[in-house]
Coordinates of C-alpha atoms (C1' of nucleotides) in Angstrom, one line a residue:
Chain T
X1 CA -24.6 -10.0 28.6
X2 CA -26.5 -6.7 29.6
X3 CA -28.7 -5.0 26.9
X4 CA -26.4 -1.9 25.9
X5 CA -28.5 1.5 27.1
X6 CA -29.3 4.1 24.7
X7 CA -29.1 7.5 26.5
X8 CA -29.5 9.9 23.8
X9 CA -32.1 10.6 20.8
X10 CA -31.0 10.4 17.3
X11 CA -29.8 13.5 15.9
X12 CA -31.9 15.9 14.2
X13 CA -29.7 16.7 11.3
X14 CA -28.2 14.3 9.4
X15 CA -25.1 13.2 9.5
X16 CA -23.2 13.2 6.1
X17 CA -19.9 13.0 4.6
X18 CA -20.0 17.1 3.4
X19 CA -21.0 18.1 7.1
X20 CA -18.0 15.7 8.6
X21 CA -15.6 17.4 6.0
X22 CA -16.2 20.4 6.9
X23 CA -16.1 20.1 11.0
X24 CA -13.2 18.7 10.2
X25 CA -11.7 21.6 8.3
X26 CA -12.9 23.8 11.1
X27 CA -11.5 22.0 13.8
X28 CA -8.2 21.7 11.8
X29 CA -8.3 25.3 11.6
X30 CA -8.9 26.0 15.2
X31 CA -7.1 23.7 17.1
X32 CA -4.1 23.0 14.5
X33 CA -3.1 19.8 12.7
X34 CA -2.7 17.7 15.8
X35 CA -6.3 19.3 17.2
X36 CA -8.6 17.0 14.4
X37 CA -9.4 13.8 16.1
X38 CA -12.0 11.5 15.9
X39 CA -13.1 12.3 19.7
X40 CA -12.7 15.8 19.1
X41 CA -14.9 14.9 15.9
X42 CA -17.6 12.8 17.4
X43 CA -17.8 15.7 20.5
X44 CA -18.4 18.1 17.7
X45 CA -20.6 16.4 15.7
X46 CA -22.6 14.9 19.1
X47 CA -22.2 11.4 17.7
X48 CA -20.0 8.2 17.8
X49 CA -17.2 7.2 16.5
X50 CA -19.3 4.7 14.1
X51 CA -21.3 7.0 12.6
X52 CA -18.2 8.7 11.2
X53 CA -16.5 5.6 9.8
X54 CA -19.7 5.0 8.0
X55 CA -19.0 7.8 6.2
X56 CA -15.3 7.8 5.9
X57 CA -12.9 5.1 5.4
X58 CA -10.7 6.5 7.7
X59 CA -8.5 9.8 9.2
X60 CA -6.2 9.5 5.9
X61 CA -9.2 9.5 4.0
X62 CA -10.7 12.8 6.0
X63 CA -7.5 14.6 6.2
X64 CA -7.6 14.0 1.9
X65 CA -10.5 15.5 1.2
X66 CA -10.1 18.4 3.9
X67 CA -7.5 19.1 1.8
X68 CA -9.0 19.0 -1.8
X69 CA -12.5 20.6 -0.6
X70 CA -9.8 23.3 0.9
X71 CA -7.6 23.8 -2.1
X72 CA -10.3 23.6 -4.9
X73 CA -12.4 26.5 -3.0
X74 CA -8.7 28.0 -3.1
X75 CA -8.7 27.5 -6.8
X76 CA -11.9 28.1 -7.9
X77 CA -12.3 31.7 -7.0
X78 CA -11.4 34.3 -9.6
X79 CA -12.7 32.3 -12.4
X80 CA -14.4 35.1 -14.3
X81 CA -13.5 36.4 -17.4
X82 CA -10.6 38.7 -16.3
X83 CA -8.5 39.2 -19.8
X84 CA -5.3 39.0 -18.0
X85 CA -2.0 38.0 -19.6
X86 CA -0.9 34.7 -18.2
X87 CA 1.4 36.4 -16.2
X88 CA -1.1 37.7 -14.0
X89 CA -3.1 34.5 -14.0
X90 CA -0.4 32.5 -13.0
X91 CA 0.1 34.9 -10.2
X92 CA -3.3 34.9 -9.4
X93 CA -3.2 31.4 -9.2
X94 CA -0.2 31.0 -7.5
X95 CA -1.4 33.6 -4.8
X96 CA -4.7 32.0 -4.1
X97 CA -2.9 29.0 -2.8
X98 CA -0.7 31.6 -1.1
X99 CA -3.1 32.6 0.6
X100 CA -5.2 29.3 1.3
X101 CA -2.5 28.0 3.0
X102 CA -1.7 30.9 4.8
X103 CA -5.3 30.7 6.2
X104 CA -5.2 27.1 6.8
X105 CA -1.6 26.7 8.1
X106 CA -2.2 22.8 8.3
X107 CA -2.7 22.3 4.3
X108 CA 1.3 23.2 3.8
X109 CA 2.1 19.9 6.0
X110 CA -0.8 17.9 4.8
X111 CA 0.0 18.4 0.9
X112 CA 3.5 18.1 1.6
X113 CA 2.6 14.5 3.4
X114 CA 0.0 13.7 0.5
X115 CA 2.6 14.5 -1.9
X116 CA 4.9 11.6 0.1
X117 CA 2.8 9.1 0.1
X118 CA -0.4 8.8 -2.8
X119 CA 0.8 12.2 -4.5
X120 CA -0.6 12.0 -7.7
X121 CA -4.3 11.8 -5.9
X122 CA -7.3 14.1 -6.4
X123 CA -5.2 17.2 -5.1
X124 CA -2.1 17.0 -7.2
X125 CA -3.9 17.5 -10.6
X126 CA -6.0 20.1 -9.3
X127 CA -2.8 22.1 -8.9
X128 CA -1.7 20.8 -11.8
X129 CA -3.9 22.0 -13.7
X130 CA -4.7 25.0 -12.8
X131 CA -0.5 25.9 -13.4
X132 CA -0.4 24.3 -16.4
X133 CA -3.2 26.2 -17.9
X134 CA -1.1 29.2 -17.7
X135 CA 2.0 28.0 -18.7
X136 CA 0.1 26.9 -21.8
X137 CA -1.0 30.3 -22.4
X138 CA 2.4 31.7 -22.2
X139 CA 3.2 29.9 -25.1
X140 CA 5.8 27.8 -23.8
X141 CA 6.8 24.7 -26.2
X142 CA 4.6 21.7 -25.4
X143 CA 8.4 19.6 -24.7
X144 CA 8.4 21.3 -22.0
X145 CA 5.1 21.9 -20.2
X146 CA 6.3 19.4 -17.3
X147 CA 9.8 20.5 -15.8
X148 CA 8.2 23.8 -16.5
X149 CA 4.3 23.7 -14.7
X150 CA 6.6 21.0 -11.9
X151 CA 8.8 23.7 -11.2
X152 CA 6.1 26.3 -10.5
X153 CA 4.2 24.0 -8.5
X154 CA 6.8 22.8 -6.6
X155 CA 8.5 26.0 -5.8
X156 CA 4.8 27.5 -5.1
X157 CA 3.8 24.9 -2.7
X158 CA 7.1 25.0 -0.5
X159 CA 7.5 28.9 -0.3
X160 CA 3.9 29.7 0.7
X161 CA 4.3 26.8 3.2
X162 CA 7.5 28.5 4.9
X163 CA 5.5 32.0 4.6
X164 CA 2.8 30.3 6.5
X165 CA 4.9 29.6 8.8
X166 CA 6.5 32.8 9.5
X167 CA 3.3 34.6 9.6
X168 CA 2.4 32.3 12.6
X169 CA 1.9 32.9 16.1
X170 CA 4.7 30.7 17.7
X171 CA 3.9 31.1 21.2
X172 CA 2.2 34.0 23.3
X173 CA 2.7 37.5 22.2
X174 CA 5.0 36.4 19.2
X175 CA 4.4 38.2 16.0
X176 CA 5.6 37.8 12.3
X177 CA 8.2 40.8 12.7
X178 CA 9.4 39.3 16.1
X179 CA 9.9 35.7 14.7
X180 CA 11.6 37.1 11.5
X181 CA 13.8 39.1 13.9
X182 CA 14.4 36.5 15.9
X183 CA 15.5 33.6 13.0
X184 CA 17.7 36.9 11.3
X185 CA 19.7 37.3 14.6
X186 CA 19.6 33.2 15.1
X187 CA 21.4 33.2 11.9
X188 CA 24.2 35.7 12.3
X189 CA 25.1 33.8 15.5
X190 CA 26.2 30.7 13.4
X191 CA 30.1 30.0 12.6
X192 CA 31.2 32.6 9.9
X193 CA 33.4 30.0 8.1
X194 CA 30.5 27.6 8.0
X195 CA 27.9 30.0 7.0
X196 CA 28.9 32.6 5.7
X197 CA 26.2 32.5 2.8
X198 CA 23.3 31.8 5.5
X199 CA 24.7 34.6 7.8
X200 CA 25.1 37.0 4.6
X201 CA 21.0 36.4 3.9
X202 CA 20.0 36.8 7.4
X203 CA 20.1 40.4 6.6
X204 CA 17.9 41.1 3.9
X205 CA 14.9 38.6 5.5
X206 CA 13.0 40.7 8.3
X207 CA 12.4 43.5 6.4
X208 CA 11.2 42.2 3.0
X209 CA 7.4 41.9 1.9
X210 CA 6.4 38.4 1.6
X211 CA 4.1 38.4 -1.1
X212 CA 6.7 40.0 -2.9
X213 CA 9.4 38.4 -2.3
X214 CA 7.0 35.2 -3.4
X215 CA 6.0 36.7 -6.8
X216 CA 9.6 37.6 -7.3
X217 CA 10.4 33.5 -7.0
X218 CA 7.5 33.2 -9.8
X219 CA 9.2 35.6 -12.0
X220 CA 12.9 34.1 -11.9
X221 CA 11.5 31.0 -12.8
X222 CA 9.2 32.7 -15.8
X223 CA 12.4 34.6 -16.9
X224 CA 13.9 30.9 -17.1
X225 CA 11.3 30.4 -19.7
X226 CA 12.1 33.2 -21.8
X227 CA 15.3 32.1 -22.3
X228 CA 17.3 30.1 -24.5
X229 CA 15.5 26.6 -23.6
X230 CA 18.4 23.8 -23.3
X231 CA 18.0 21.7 -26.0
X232 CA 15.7 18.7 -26.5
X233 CA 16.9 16.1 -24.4
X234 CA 20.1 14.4 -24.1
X235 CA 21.2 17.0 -26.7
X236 CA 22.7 19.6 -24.0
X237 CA 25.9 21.5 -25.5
X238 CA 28.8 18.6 -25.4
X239 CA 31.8 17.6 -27.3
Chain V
X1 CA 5.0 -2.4 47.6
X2 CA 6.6 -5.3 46.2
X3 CA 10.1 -4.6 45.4
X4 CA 10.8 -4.3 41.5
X5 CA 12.5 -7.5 40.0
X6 CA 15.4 -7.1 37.9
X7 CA 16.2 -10.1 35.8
X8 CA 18.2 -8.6 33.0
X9 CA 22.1 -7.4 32.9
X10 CA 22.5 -3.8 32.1
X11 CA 24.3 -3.5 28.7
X12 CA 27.3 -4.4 27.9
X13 CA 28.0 -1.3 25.0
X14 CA 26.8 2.2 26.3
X15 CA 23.9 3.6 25.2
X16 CA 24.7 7.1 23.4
X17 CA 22.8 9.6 21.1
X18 CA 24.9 9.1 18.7
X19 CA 23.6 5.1 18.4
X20 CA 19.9 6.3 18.9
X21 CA 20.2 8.3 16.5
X22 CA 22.2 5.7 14.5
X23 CA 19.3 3.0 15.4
X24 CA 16.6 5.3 14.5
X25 CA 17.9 5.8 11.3
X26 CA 18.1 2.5 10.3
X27 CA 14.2 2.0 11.6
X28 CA 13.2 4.4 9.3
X29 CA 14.4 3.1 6.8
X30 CA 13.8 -0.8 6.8
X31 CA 10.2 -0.3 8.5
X32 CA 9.5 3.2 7.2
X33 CA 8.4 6.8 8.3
X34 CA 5.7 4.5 10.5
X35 CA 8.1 2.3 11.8
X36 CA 9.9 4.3 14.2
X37 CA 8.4 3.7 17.8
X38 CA 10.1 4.1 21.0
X39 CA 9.1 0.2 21.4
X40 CA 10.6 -1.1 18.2
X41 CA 13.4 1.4 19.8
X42 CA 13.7 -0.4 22.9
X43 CA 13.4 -3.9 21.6
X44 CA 16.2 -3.2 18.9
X45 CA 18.6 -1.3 21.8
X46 CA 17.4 -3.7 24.3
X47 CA 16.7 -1.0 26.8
X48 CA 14.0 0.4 28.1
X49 CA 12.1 3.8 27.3
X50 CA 13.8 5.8 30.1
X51 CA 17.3 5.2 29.2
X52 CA 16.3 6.8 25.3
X53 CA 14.4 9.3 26.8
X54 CA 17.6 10.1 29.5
X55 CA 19.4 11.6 26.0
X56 CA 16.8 12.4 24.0
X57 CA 13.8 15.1 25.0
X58 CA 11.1 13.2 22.5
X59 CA 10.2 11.5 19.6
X60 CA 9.9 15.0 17.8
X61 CA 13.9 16.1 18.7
X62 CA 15.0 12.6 17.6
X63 CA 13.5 12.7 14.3
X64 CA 15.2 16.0 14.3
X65 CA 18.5 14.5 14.8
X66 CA 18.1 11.7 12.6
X67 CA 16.8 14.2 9.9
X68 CA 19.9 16.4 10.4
X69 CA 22.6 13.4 10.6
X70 CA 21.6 12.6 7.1
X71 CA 21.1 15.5 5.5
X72 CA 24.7 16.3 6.6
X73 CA 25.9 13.1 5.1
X74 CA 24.7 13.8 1.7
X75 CA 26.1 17.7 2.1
X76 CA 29.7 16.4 3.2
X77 CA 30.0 14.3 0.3
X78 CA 31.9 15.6 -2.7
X79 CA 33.6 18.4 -0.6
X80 CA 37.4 18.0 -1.7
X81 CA 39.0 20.5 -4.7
X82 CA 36.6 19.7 -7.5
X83 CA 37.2 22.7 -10.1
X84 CA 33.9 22.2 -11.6
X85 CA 31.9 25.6 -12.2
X86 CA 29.6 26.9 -10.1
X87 CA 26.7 25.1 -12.3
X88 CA 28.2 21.5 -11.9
X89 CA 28.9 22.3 -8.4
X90 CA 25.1 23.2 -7.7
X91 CA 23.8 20.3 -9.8
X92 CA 25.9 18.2 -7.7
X93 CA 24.4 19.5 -4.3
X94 CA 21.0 18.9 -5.8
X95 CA 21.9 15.7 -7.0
X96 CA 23.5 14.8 -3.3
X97 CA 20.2 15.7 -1.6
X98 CA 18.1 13.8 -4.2
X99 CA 20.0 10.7 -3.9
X100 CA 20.0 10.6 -0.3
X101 CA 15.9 11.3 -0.4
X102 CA 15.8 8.6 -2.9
X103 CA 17.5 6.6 -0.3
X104 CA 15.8 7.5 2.4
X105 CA 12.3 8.1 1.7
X106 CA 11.1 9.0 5.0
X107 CA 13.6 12.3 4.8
X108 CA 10.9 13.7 1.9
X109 CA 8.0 14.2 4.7
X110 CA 10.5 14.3 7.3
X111 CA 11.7 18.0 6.0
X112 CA 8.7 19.0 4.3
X113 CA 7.2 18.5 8.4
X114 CA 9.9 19.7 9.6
X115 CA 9.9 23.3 7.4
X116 CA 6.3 23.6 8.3
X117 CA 7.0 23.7 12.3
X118 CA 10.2 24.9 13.5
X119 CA 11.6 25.7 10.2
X120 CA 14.7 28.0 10.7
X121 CA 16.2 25.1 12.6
X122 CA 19.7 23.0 12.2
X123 CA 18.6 21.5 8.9
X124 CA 17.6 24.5 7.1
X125 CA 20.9 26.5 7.1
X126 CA 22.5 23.5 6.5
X127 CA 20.6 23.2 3.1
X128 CA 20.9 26.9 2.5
X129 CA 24.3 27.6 3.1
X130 CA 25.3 25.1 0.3
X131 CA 23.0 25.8 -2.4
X132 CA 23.4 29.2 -1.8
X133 CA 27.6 29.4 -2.0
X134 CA 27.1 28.3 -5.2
X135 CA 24.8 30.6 -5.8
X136 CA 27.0 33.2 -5.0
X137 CA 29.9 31.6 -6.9
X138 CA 27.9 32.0 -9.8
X139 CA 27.7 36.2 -9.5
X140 CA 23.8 36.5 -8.4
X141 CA 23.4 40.1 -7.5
X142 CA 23.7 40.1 -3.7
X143 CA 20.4 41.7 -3.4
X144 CA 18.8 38.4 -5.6
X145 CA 20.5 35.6 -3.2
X146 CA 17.5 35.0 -0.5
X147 CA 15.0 34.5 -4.0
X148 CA 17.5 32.4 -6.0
X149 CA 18.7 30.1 -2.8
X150 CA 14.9 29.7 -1.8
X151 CA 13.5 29.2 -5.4
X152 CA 16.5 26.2 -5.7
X153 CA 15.9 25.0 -2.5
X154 CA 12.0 24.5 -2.8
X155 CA 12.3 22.9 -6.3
X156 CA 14.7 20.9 -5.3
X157 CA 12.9 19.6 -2.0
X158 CA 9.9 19.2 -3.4
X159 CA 11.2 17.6 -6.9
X160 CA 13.2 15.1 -4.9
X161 CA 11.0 14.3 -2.8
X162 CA 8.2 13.6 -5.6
X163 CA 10.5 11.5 -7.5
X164 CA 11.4 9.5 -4.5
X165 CA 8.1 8.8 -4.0
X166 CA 8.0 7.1 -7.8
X167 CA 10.7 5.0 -7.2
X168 CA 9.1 3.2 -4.4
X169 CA 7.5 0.0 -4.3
X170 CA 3.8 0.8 -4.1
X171 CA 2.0 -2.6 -3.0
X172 CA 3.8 -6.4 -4.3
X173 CA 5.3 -6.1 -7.2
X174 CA 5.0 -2.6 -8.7
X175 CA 7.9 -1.0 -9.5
X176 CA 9.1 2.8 -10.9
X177 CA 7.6 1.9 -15.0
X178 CA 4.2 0.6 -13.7
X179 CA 3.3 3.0 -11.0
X180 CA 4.2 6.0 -13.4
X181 CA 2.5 4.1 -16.5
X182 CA -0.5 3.6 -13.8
X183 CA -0.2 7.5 -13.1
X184 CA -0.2 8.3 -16.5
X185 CA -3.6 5.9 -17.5
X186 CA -5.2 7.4 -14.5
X187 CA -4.7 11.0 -15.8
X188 CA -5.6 10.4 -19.3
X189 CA -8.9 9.2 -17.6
X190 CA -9.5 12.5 -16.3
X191 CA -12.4 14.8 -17.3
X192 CA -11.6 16.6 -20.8
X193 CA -13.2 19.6 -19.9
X194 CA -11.5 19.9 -16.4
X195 CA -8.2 18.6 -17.3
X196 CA -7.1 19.3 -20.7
X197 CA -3.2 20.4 -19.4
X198 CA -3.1 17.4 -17.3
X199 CA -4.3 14.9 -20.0
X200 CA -1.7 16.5 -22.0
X201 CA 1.5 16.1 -19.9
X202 CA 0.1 12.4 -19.0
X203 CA 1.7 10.8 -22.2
X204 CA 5.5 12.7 -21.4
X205 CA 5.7 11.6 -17.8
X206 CA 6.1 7.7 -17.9
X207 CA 9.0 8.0 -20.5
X208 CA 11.2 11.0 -18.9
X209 CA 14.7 10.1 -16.9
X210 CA 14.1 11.1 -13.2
X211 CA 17.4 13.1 -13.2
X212 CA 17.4 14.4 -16.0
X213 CA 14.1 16.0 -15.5
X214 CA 15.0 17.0 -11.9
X215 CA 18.2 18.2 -13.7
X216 CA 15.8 20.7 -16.4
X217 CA 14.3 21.8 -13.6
X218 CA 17.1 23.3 -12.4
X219 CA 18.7 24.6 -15.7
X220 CA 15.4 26.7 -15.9
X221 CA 15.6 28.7 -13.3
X222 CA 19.6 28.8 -13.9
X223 CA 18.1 30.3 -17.2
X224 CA 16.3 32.7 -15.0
X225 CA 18.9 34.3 -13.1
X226 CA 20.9 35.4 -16.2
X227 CA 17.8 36.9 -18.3
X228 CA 17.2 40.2 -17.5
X229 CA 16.1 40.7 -13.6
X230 CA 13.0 42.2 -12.6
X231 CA 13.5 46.0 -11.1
X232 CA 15.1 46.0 -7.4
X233 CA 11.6 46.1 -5.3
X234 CA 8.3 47.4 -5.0
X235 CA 9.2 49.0 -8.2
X236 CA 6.8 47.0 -10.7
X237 CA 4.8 48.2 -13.2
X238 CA 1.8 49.2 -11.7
X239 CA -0.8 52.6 -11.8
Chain N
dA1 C1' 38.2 -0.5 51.1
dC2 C1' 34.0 1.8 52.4
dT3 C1' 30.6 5.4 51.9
dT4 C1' 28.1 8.5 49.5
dA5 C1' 26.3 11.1 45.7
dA6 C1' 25.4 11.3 40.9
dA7 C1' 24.5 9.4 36.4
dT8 C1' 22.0 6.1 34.0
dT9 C1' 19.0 2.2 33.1
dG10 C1' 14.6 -0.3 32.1
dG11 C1' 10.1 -2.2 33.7
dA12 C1' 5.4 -0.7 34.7
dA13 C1' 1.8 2.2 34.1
dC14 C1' -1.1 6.3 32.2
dG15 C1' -3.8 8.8 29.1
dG16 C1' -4.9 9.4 24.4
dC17 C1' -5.2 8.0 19.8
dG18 C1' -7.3 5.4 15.5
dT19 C1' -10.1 1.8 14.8
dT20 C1' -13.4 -2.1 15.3
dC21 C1' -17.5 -4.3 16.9
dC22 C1' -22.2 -4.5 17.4
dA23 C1' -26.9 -3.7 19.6
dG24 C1' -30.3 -1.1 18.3
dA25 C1' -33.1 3.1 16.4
dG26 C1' -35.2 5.2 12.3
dA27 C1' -36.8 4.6 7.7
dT28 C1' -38.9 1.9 4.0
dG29 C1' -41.4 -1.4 1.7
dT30 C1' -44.9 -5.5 2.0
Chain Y
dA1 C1' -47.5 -6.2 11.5
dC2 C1' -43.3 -7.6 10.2
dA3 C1' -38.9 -7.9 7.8
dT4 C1' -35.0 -5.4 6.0
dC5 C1' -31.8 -2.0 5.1
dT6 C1' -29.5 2.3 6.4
dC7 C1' -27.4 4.6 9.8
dT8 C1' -26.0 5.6 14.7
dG9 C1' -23.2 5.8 18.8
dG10 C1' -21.4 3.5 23.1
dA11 C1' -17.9 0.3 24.7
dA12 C1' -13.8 -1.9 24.1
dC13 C1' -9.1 -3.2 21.8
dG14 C1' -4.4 -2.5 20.8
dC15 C1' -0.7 0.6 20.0
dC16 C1' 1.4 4.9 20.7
dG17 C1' 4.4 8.7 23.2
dT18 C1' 5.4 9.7 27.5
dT19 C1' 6.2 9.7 32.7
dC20 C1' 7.5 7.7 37.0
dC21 C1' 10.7 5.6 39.8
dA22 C1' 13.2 1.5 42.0
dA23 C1' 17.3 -0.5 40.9
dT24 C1' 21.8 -0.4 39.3
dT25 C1' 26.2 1.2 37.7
dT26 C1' 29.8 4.6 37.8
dA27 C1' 32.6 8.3 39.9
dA28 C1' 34.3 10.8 43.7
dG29 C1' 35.5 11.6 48.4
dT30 C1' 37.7 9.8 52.6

DNA sequence: ACTTAAATTGGAACGGCGTTCCAGAGATGT
DNA sequence: ACATCTCTGGAACGCCGTTCCAATTTAAGT
């Protein structure tokens, strides 16, 4: 069989599994969740397709640690000695995802997807951990660290995923006001004896501050703390 | 050009939405969130890809459907005259839409995707409107209903769909006990420095009842709503 | 009953994707 | 100089969602 040609000269840089993470990032960030593939990839890197699955086992593998490099960088800034009650470290926590996934609109679908599938990976302690912490700090009863540092993270993760969402363009000329407008109105078109909750809320959405209305979540939930816990386990008020 | 050869008989039982959907539904679930192809589609309706595509627009608007048909399944149970109070009532909603995510594991990444693109869509009032009648029913401020339905909703989404994921085989022979016990090993391996919090919660997890967790989850921020609520807006403490 | 138009079907083909394969270029040691 | 290992990138494979369109069934008009 013919002798396969060799065309181009080896690149200068070298490739490695840092520089493939982050073009990967980039392009994820540019083009959107379905813009990282491994043409697009090997285009941007000026390689092949085998140089890449060298470094990586595969695009599960990539889109993973795009996501941890993404959310530890998320998590690892304000670590400074700021004497802040845990209140406002939990917030800061809980805002410096906010805000990483409202930069990188693709992490909301990818930890959502990592969560369904491996979730108690790399990523999942990291957030962990860095909730817990606080909810250590606020002195809540060891019983009940889990349900309480699962509900944070679980009620963080989804809302600043939707907030992402809304903050997005979603089509040309489309801004957040517009889209929030345009869901609000959606809503108060639905059947009032089937939604009449849903229509009720469609009000009070356009106009309302999003990091606010996010921190307020935080706080309902931290006001859950404070309050008479439920008993142990199996022990709630019966008979 | 040759002619087109026809050798099989048209079917005998129309094709409709309703049974794509219907057939889609049941792919997802014997083969998984990757089993669903339009070929494993055609092969089980014994058509071709232009007759699904005649009543459906694209892969993305039939997981849509499919996503919607049971979601409203597991709402439209448990509709008749309970008298429970509003707190049984909710728990039972939550309950509903963990069951059917525990049944159907795909619907976990199926809404998570589906919130992170089109999110105001059919499922997402659907969801709303009944967590948040009981919501109301339970005498939440008006001005508090968006926070409290979207902290319940998120929790309950994303607790669900976590717990789902538990429950499922994970390779031959590895069911609910080992994977968490596996989980909880694999944490306790973590760095001490890094991961104190998450060392700590590793020993509670394995031996925790799934609903009754999910269940505490809830009851906290219940707890929430009836502690004293933060000032209306942009009225924290600040300067 | 015959004709005609519209609704519906399903086979073939297209472009793009993740992935695999492997000849060979650079580096390194002998 | 050679042998060996690491690393590269072009070509090709199989599967996917989707499109195209001739063939067929159904419905309507006459």
């Amino acid at each position: 069989m013919a002798p396969r040609t060799r065309k181009s000269e080896r690149r200068t840089e070298a490739l490695s599994r840092e520089r493939i993470i982050e073009a990967a990032v980039e392009l994820l960030d540019t083009a959107g969740e379905g813009g990282l593939t491994f043409r697009a990839l090997t285009e941007r890197l000026a390689t092949g397709p085998g140089a890449i699955y060298w470094h990586v086992a595969n695009k599960d593998e990539l889109l993973d640690a795009a996501t941890d490099a993404v959310v530890a960088a998320a998590l690892a800034t304000e670590p400074a000695g700021s004497p802040d009650s845990p209140r406002d470290a939990l917030n800061a926590v809980a805002l410096g995802l906010f805000d990483a996934i409202d930069e990188h609109p693709w992490l909301a679908t990818q930890l959502a997807t990592q969560f369904s599938r491996g979730p108690w990976k790399s990523v999942t302690p990291r957030i962990l951990e860095s909730i817990g912490r606080q909810v250590r700090a606020l002195g809540v009863p060891e019983r009940r660290w889990f349900t309480v540092a699962t509900v944070l993270m679980h009620y963080i993760l989804g809302a600043a995923g939707q907030n992402a969402v809304n903050g997005r363009a979603h089509g040309p000329g489309v801004n957040r006001d517009e889209f929030l407008g345009a869901v609000s109105t959606a809503w108060k078109e639905l059947d009032p004896d089937d939604y009449p909750f849903t229509r009720a809320v469609a009000d009070q959405m356009p106009g309302h501050d999003d990091r606010e209305e996010f921190l307020a979540g935080i706080a309902l939930i931290l006001a859950g703390i404070t309050a008479v816990p439920p008993p142990p386990r199996s022990h709630r008020a019966r008979r």
